[in-house]
Short mmCIF file of C-alpha atoms in Angstrom, two decimals:
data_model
loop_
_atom_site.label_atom_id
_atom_site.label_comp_id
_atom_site.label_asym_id
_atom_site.label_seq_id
_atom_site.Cartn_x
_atom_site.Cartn_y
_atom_site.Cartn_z
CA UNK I 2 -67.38 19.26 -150.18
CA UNK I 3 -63.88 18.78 -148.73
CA UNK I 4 -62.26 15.56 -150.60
CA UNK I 5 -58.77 14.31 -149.68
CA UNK I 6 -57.36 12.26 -151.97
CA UNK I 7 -54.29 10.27 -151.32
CA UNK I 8 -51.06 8.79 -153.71
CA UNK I 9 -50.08 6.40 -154.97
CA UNK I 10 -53.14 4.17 -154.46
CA UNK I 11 -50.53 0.56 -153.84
CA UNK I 12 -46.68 0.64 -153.34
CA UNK I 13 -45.02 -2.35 -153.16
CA UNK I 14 -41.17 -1.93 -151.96
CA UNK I 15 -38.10 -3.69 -151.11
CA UNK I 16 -37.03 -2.99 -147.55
CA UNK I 17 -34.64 -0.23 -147.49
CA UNK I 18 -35.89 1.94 -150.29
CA UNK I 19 -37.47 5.36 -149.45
CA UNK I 20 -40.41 6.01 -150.82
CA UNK I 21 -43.10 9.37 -150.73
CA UNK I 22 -46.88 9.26 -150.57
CA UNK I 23 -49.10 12.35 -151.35
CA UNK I 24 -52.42 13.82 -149.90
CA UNK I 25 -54.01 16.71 -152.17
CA UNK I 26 -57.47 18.45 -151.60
CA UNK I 27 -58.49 21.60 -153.97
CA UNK I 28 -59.72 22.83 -150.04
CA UNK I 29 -57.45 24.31 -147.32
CA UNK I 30 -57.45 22.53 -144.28
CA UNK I 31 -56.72 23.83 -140.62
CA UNK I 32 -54.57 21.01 -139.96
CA UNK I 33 -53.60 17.92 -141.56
CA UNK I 34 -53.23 14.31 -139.49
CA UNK I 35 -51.41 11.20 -140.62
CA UNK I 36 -52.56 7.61 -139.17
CA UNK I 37 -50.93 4.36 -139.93
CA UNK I 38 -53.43 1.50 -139.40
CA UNK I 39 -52.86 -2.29 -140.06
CA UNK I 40 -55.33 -5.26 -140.74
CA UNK I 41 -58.06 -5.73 -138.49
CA UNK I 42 -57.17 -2.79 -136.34
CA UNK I 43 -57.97 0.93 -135.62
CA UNK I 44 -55.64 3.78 -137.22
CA UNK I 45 -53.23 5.37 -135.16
CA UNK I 46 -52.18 8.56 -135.11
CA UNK I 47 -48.81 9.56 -136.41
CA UNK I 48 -48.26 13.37 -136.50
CA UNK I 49 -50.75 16.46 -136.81
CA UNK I 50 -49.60 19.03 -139.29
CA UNK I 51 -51.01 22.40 -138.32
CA UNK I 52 -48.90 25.55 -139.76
CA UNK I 53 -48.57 25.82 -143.78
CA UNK I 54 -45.19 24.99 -144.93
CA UNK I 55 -44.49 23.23 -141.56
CA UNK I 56 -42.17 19.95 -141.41
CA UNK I 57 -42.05 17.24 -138.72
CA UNK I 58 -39.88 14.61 -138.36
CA UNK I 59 -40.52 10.77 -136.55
CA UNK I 60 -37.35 9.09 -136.74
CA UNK I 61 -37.60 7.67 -140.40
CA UNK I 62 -40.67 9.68 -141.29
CA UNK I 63 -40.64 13.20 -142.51
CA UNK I 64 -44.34 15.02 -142.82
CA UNK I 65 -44.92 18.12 -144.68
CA UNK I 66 -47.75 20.78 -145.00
CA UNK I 67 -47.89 22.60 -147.74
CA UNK I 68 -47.85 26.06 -147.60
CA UNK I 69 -51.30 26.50 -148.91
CA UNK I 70 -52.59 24.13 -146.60
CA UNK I 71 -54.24 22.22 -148.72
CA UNK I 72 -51.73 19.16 -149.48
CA UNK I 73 -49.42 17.51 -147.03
CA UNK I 74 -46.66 14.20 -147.94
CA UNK I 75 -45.23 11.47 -146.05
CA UNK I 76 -41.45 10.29 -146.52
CA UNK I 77 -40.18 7.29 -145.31
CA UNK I 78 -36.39 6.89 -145.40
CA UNK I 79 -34.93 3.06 -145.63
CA UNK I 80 -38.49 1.41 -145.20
CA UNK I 81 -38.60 -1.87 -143.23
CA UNK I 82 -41.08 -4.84 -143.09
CA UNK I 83 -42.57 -2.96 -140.22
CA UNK I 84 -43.71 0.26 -142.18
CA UNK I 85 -46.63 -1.87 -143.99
CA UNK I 86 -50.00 -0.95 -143.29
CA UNK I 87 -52.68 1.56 -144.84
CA UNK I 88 -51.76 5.46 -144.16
CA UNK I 89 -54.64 7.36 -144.01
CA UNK I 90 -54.27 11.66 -144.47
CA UNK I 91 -57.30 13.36 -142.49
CA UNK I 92 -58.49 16.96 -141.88
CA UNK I 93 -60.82 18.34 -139.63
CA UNK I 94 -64.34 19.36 -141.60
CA UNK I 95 -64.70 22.73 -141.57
CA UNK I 96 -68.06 22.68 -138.84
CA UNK I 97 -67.69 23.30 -135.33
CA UNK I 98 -67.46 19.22 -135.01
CA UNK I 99 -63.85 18.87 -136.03
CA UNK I 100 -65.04 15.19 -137.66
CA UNK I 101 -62.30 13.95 -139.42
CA UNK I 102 -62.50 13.69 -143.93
CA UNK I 103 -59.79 10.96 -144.38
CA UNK I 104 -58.34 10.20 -147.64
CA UNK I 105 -58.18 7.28 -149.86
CA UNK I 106 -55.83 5.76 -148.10
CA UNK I 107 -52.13 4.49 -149.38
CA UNK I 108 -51.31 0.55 -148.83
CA UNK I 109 -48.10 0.03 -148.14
CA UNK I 110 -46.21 -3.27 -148.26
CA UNK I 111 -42.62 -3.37 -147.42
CA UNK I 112 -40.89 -6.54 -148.66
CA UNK I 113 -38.13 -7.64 -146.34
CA UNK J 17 -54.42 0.96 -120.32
CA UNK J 18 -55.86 4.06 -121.12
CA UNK J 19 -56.85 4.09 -124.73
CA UNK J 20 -59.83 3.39 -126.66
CA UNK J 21 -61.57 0.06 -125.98
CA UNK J 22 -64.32 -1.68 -128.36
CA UNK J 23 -66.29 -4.56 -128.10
CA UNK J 24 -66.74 -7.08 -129.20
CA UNK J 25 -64.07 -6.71 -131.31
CA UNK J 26 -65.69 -9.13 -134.20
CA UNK J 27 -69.19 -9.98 -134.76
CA UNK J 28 -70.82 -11.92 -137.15
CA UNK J 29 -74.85 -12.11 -137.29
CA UNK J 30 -77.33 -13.38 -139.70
CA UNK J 31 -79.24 -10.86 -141.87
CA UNK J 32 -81.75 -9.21 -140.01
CA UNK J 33 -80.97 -9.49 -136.84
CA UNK J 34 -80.11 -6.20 -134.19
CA UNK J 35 -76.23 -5.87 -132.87
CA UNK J 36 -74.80 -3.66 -130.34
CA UNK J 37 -71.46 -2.51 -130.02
CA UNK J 38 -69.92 -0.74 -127.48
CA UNK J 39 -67.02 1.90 -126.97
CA UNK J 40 -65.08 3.25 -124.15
CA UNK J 41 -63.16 6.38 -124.74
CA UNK J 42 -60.15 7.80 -123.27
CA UNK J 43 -62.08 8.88 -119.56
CA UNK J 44 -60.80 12.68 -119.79
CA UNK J 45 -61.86 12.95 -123.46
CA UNK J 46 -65.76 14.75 -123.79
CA UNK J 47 -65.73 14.02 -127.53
CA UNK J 48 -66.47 10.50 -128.90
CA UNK J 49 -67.04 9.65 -132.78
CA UNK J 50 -68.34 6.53 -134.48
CA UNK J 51 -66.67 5.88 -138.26
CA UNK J 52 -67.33 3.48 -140.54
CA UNK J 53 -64.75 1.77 -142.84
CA UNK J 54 -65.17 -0.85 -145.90
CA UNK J 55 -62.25 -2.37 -147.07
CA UNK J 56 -59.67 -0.41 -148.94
CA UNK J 57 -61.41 3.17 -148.11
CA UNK J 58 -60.52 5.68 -145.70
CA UNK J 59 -63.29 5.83 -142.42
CA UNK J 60 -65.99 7.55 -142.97
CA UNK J 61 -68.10 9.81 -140.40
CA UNK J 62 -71.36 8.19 -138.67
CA UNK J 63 -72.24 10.44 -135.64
CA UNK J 64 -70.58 12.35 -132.98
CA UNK J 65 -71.35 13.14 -129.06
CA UNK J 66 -70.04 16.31 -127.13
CA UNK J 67 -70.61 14.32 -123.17
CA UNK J 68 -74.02 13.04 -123.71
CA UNK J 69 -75.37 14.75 -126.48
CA UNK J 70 -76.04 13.57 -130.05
CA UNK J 71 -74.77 16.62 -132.07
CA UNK J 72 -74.18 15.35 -135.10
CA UNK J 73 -75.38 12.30 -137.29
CA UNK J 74 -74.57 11.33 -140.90
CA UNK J 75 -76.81 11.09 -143.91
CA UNK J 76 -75.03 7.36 -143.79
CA UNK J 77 -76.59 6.56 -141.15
CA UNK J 78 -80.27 5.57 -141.61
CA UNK J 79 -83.19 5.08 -139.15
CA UNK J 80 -81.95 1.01 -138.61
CA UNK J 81 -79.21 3.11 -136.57
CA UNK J 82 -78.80 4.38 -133.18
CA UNK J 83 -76.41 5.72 -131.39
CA UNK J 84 -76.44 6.62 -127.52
CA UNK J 85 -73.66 8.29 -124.62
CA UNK J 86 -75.52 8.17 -121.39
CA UNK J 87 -73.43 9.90 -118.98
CA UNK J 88 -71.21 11.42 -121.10
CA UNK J 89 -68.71 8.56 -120.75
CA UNK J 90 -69.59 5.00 -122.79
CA UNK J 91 -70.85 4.96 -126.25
CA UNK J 92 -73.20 2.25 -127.80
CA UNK J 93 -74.28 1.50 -132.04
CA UNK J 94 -77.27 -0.53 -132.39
CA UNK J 95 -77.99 -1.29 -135.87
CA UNK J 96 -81.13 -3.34 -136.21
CA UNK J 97 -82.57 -5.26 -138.81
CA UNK J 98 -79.20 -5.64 -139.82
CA UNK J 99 -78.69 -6.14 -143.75
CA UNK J 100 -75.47 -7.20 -145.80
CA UNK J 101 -74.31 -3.92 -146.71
CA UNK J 102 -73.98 -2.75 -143.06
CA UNK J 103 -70.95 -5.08 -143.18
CA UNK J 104 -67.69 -3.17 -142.18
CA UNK J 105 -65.44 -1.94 -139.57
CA UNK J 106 -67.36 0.08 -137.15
CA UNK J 107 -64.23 2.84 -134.98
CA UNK J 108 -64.92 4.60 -132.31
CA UNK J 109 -62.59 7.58 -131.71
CA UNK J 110 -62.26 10.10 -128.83
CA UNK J 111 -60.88 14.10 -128.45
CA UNK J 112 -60.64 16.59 -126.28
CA UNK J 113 -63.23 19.51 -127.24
CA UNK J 114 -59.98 21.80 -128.36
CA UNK J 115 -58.08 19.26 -130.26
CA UNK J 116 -58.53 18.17 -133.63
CA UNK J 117 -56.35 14.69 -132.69
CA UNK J 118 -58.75 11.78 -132.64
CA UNK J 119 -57.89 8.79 -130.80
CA UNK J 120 -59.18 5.04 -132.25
CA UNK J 121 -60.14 2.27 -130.71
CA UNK J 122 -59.31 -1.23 -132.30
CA UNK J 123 -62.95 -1.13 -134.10
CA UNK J 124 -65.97 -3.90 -134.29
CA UNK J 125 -65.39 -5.78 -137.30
CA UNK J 126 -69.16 -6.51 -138.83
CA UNK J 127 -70.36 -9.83 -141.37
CA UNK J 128 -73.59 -9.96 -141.99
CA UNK J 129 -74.50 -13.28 -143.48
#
């Protein structure tokens, strides 16, 4: 069974801190998405991860896959009020129907 | 607008009675997914549709459940007999067939009373 699990669990932080939240599995994955979703609506995607080792960047946010595949982290430089929400790490399962195995999801709240 | 639409997009209904949601995915998109997600977990899987057919279904979901594509394009859930742990968010997502990127709708939020 492919688990994902994501920390820390809650972060509470002042705006302007940075701040890094972690998504391990003991499986490799082929690639890695990040989705920020808030209350009472459906995640959205942020970035797909898909080469070990591989680093993207969206503006404030740095992703990284590790070069096993099987972990990836999110950085967020000089948070603001408008970072809060639940990011969610997902993977493809390994079947032909590429349904997504999120993780436990991080809740962020950014205090301005 | 050319993303995922749900509806409704909140629905509250007495134990035991049926519900129907529906989704529209993205039109060029022939994969469509239904989730489910409680609060404070990630979504989990329900069932998935390549066009019109049913490929895949979840152990999660049980035989109160269906799920349908007609025409490859619109999705509907019906859960009948509808009890109080069926509450939750209910996503629909879309995807090409070569891409792993899923795209969400807004979801169906659930209360079963």
């Amino acid at each position: 069974t492919q688990l994902l699990e994501q920390s820390p669990q809650f972060l509470s932080i002042q705006e302007g801190e940075n701040l890094t939240v972690y998504c391990n599995s003991s499986s490799v994955f082929s690639s890695l998405q990040w989705y920020r979703q808030e209350p009472g609506e459906g995640p959205v995607l942020l970035v797909t991860v898909v080469t070990g080792g591989e680093v993207k960047k969206l503006k404030r946010l740095t992703f990284q896959f590790g070069d096993a595949r099987k972990d990836s982290s999110l950085h967020i430089t000089a948070a603001q009020p408008g970072d809060t929400g639940l990011y969610l790490c997902a993977g493809p399962d390994r079947g032909a129907t590429n349904k997504l195995i999120f993780g436990t999801g991080t809740l962020l709240a950014v205090q301005p | 607008d050319t993303g995922v639409s749900q509806n409704p997009r909140h629905k509250i209904t007495k134990r035991g009675q049926n519900v129907t949601f529906r989704c529209d995915p993205i039109s060029e998109h022939n994969r469509l997914y239904w989730y489910r997600q409680t609060l404070g977990q990630g979504p989990e899987f329900l069932t998935y549709f390549q066009n019109e057919a049913q490929l895949e279904k979840s152990r999660l979901l049980s035989d109160r459940f269906s799920a349908e594509r007609p025409k490859g394009s619109f999705s509907t859930l019906e859960i009948q007999r509808t009890e109080q742990g069926d509450s939750a968010m209910y996503l629909c997502a879309s995807s090409f067939f070569t891409s792993y990127e899923q795209y969400f709708g807004p979801g169906t939020r659930l209360t079963v009373t």
